[in-house]
Coordinates of C-alpha atoms in Angstrom, one line a residue:
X1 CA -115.5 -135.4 53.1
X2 CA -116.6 -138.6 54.3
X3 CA -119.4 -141.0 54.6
X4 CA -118.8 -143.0 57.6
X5 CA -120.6 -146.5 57.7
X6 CA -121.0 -148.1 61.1
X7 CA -122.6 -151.4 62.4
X8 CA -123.3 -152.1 66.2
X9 CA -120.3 -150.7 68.1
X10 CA -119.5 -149.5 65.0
X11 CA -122.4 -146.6 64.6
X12 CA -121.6 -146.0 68.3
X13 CA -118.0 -144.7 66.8
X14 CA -119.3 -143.3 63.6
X15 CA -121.0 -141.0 65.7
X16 CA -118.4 -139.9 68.2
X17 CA -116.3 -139.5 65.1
X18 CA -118.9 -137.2 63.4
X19 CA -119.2 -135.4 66.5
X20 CA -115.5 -135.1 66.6
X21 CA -114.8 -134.1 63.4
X22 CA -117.9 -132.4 61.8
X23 CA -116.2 -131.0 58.6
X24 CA -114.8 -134.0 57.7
X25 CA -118.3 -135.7 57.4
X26 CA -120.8 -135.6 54.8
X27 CA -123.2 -138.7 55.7
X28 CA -123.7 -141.5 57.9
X29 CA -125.3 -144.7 57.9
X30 CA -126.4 -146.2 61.3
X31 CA -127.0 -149.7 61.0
X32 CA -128.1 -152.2 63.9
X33 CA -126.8 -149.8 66.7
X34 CA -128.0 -147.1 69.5
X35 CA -128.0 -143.7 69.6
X36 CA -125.2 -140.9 71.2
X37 CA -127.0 -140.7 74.7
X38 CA -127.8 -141.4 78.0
X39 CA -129.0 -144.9 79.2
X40 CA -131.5 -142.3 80.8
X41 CA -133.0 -140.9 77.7
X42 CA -133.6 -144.4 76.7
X43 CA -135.7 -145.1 79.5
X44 CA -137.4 -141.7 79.4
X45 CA -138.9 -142.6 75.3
X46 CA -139.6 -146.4 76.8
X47 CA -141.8 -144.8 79.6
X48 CA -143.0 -141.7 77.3
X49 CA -144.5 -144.5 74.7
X50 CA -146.6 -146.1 77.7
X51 CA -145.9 -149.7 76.0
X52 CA -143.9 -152.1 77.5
X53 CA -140.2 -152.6 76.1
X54 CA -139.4 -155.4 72.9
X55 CA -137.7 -158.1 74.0
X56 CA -134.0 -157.7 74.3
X57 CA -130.9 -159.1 75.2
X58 CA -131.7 -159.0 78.4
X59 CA -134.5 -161.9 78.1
X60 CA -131.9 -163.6 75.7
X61 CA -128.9 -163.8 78.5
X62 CA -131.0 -162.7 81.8
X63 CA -129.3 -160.1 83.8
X64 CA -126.0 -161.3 84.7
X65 CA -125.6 -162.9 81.3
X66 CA -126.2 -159.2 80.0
X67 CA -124.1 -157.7 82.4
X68 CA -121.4 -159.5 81.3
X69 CA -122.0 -159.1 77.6
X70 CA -122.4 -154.8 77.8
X71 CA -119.0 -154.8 80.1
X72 CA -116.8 -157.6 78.4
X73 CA -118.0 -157.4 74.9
X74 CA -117.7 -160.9 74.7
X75 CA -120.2 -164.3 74.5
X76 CA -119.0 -167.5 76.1
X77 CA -120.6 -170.2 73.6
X78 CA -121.7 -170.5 69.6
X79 CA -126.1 -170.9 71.4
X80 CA -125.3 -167.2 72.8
X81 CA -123.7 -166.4 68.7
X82 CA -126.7 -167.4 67.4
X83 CA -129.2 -166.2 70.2
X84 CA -128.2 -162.7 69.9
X85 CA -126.9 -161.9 66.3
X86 CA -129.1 -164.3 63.8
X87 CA -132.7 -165.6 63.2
X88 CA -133.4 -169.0 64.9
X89 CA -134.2 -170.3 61.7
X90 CA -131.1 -169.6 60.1
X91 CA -128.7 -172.4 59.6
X92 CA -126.3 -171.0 56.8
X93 CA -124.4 -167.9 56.3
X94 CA -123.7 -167.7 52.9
X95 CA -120.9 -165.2 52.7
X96 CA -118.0 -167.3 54.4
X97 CA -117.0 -170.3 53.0
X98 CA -117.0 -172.3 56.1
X99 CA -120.8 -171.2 56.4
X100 CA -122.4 -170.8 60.1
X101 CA -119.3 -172.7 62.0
X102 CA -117.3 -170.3 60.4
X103 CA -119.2 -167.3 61.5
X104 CA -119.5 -168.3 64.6
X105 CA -116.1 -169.0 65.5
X106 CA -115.0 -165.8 64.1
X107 CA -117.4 -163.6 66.7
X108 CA -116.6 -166.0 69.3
X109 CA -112.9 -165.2 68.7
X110 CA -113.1 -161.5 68.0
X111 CA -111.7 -158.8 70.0
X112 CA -114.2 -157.3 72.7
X113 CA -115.0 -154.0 72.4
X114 CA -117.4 -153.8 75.8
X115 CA -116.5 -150.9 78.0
X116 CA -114.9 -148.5 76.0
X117 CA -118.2 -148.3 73.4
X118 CA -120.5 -148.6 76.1
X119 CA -119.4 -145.9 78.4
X120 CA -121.7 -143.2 75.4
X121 CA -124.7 -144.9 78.2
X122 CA -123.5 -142.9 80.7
X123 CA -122.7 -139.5 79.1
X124 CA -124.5 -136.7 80.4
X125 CA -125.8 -135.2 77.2
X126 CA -126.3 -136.4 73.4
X127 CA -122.8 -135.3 71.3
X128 CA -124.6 -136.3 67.8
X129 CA -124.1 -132.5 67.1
X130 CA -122.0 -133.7 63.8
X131 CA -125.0 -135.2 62.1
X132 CA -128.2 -132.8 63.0
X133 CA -128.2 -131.4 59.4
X134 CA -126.9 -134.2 57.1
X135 CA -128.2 -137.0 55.5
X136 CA -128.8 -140.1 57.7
X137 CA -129.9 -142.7 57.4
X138 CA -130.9 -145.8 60.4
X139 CA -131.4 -149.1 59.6
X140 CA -132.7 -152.1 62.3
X141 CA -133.3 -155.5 61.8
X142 CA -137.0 -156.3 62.6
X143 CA -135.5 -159.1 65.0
X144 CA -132.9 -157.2 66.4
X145 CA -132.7 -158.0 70.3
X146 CA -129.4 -155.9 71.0
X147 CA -131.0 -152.8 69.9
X148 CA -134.3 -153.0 68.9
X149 CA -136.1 -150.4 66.8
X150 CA -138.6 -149.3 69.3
X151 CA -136.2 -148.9 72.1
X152 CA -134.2 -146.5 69.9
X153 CA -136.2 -145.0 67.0
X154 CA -137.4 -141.9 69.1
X155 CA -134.0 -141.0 71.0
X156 CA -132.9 -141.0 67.5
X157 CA -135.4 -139.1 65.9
X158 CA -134.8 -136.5 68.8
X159 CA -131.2 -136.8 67.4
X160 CA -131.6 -136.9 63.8
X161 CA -134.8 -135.0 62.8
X162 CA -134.6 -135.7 59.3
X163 CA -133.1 -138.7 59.1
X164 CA -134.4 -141.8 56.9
X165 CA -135.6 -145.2 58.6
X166 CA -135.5 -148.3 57.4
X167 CA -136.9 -151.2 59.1
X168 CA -135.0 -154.6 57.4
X169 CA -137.2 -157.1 57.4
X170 CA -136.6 -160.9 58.3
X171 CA -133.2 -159.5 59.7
X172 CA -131.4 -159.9 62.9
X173 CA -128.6 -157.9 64.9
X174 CA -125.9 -158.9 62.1
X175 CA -127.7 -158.6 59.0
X176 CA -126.7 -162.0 58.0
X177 CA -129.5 -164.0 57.6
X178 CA -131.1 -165.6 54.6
X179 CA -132.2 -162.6 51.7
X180 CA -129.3 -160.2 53.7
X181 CA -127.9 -159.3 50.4
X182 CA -131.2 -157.8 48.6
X183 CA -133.0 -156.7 52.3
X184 CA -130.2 -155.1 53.4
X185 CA -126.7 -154.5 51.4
X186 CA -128.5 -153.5 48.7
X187 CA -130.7 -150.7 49.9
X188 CA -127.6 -149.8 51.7
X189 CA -125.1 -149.8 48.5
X190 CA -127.9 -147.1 46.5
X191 CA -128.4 -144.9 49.6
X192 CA -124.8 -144.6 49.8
X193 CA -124.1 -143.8 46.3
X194 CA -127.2 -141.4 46.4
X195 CA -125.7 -140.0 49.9
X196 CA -122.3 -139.4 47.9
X197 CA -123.7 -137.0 45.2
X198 CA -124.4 -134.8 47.7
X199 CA -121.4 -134.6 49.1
X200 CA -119.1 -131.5 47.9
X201 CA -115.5 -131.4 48.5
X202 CA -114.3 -128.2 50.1
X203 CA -111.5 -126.8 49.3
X204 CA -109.6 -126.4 52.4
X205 CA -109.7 -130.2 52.7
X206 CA -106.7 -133.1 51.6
X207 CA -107.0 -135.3 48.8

């Protein structure tokens, strides 16, 4: 069995794999992304809560500027980059040698993924069914405005009743800002390994 990992898009997928393949999963860890549903059970938990919703992309972009972003997948200029995926303060990303230019150019150059990984909005039902009874675990960045925690958290705890939540603090979409590697890869690294001795190998199952 496996533990799938997935950020953004990314958890969209390691979800529609669990769901998919159910035996072959042991564990998932959901990090910066949305749940398996409907746009509609999103709004319904927003207007259940009776508070008004974070901030978002859509007050980083506006609507047509979001629009464009959900369908295409894609951002037009390094202000949007750093709008959407990092902390205003941060100036550096430590992990690539060519530091924030490099980072930037690299998202601004990546494939889209757009409407194939946003079409889960419009499904007419959760298919999370792969995941109800093992160990997962959600983690946000407290400055995440693609999905933010409070827009999420209860569609997913409808979801995922025993799932563990981690709220990463002083982290955006990307988890690449300043501290990433102690608030966030690390925490993620030990629940992972912990995650993994629980998982058994069956026997009707490859190598």
């Amino acid at each position: 069995p496996v533990i799938l990992v997935g950020h953004s898009q990314g958890g969209v997928l390691a979800q529609l794999a669990a769901a998919a393949h159910p035996d072959w999963v042991c564990a998932a860890a959901l990090c910066g992304t949305a749940p398996l549903a409907s746009f509609s059970a999103v709004i319904r938990s927003v207007l259940a809560s009776g508070k008004p919703p974070p901030p978002s992309v859509f007050w980083h972009m506006g609507f047509l500027g979001s629009l464009y972003f959900m369908v295409t997948g894609r951002v037009w200029d390094a202000g949007v980059v750093r709008r959407l995926f990092l902390l205003p303060s941060t100036r550096d990303c430590s992990f690539l040698p060519g530091g924030l230019s490099e980072y930037q150019a690299r998202v601004l150059a990546a494939p889209s993924d757009g409407w194939p990984t946003q079409q889960h909005w419009f499904t007419p039902s959760p298919r999370s069914r792969g995941l109800v009874d093992k160990p997962v675990l959600l983690m946000t960045g407290d400055s995440d405005v693609i999905y933010p925690s409070s827009l999420t958290w209860d569609v997913f705890r409808e979801l995922f009743p025993h799932a563990e939540r981690r709220v990463v603090r002083g982290q955006a979409h990307c988890f690449v800002d300043p501290g990433w590697e102690t608030a966030f890869a690390a925490p993620l690294v030990d629940w992972i390994v912990s995650a993994a001795d629980s998982c058994t190998v069956r026997a009707d199952m490859p190598a």
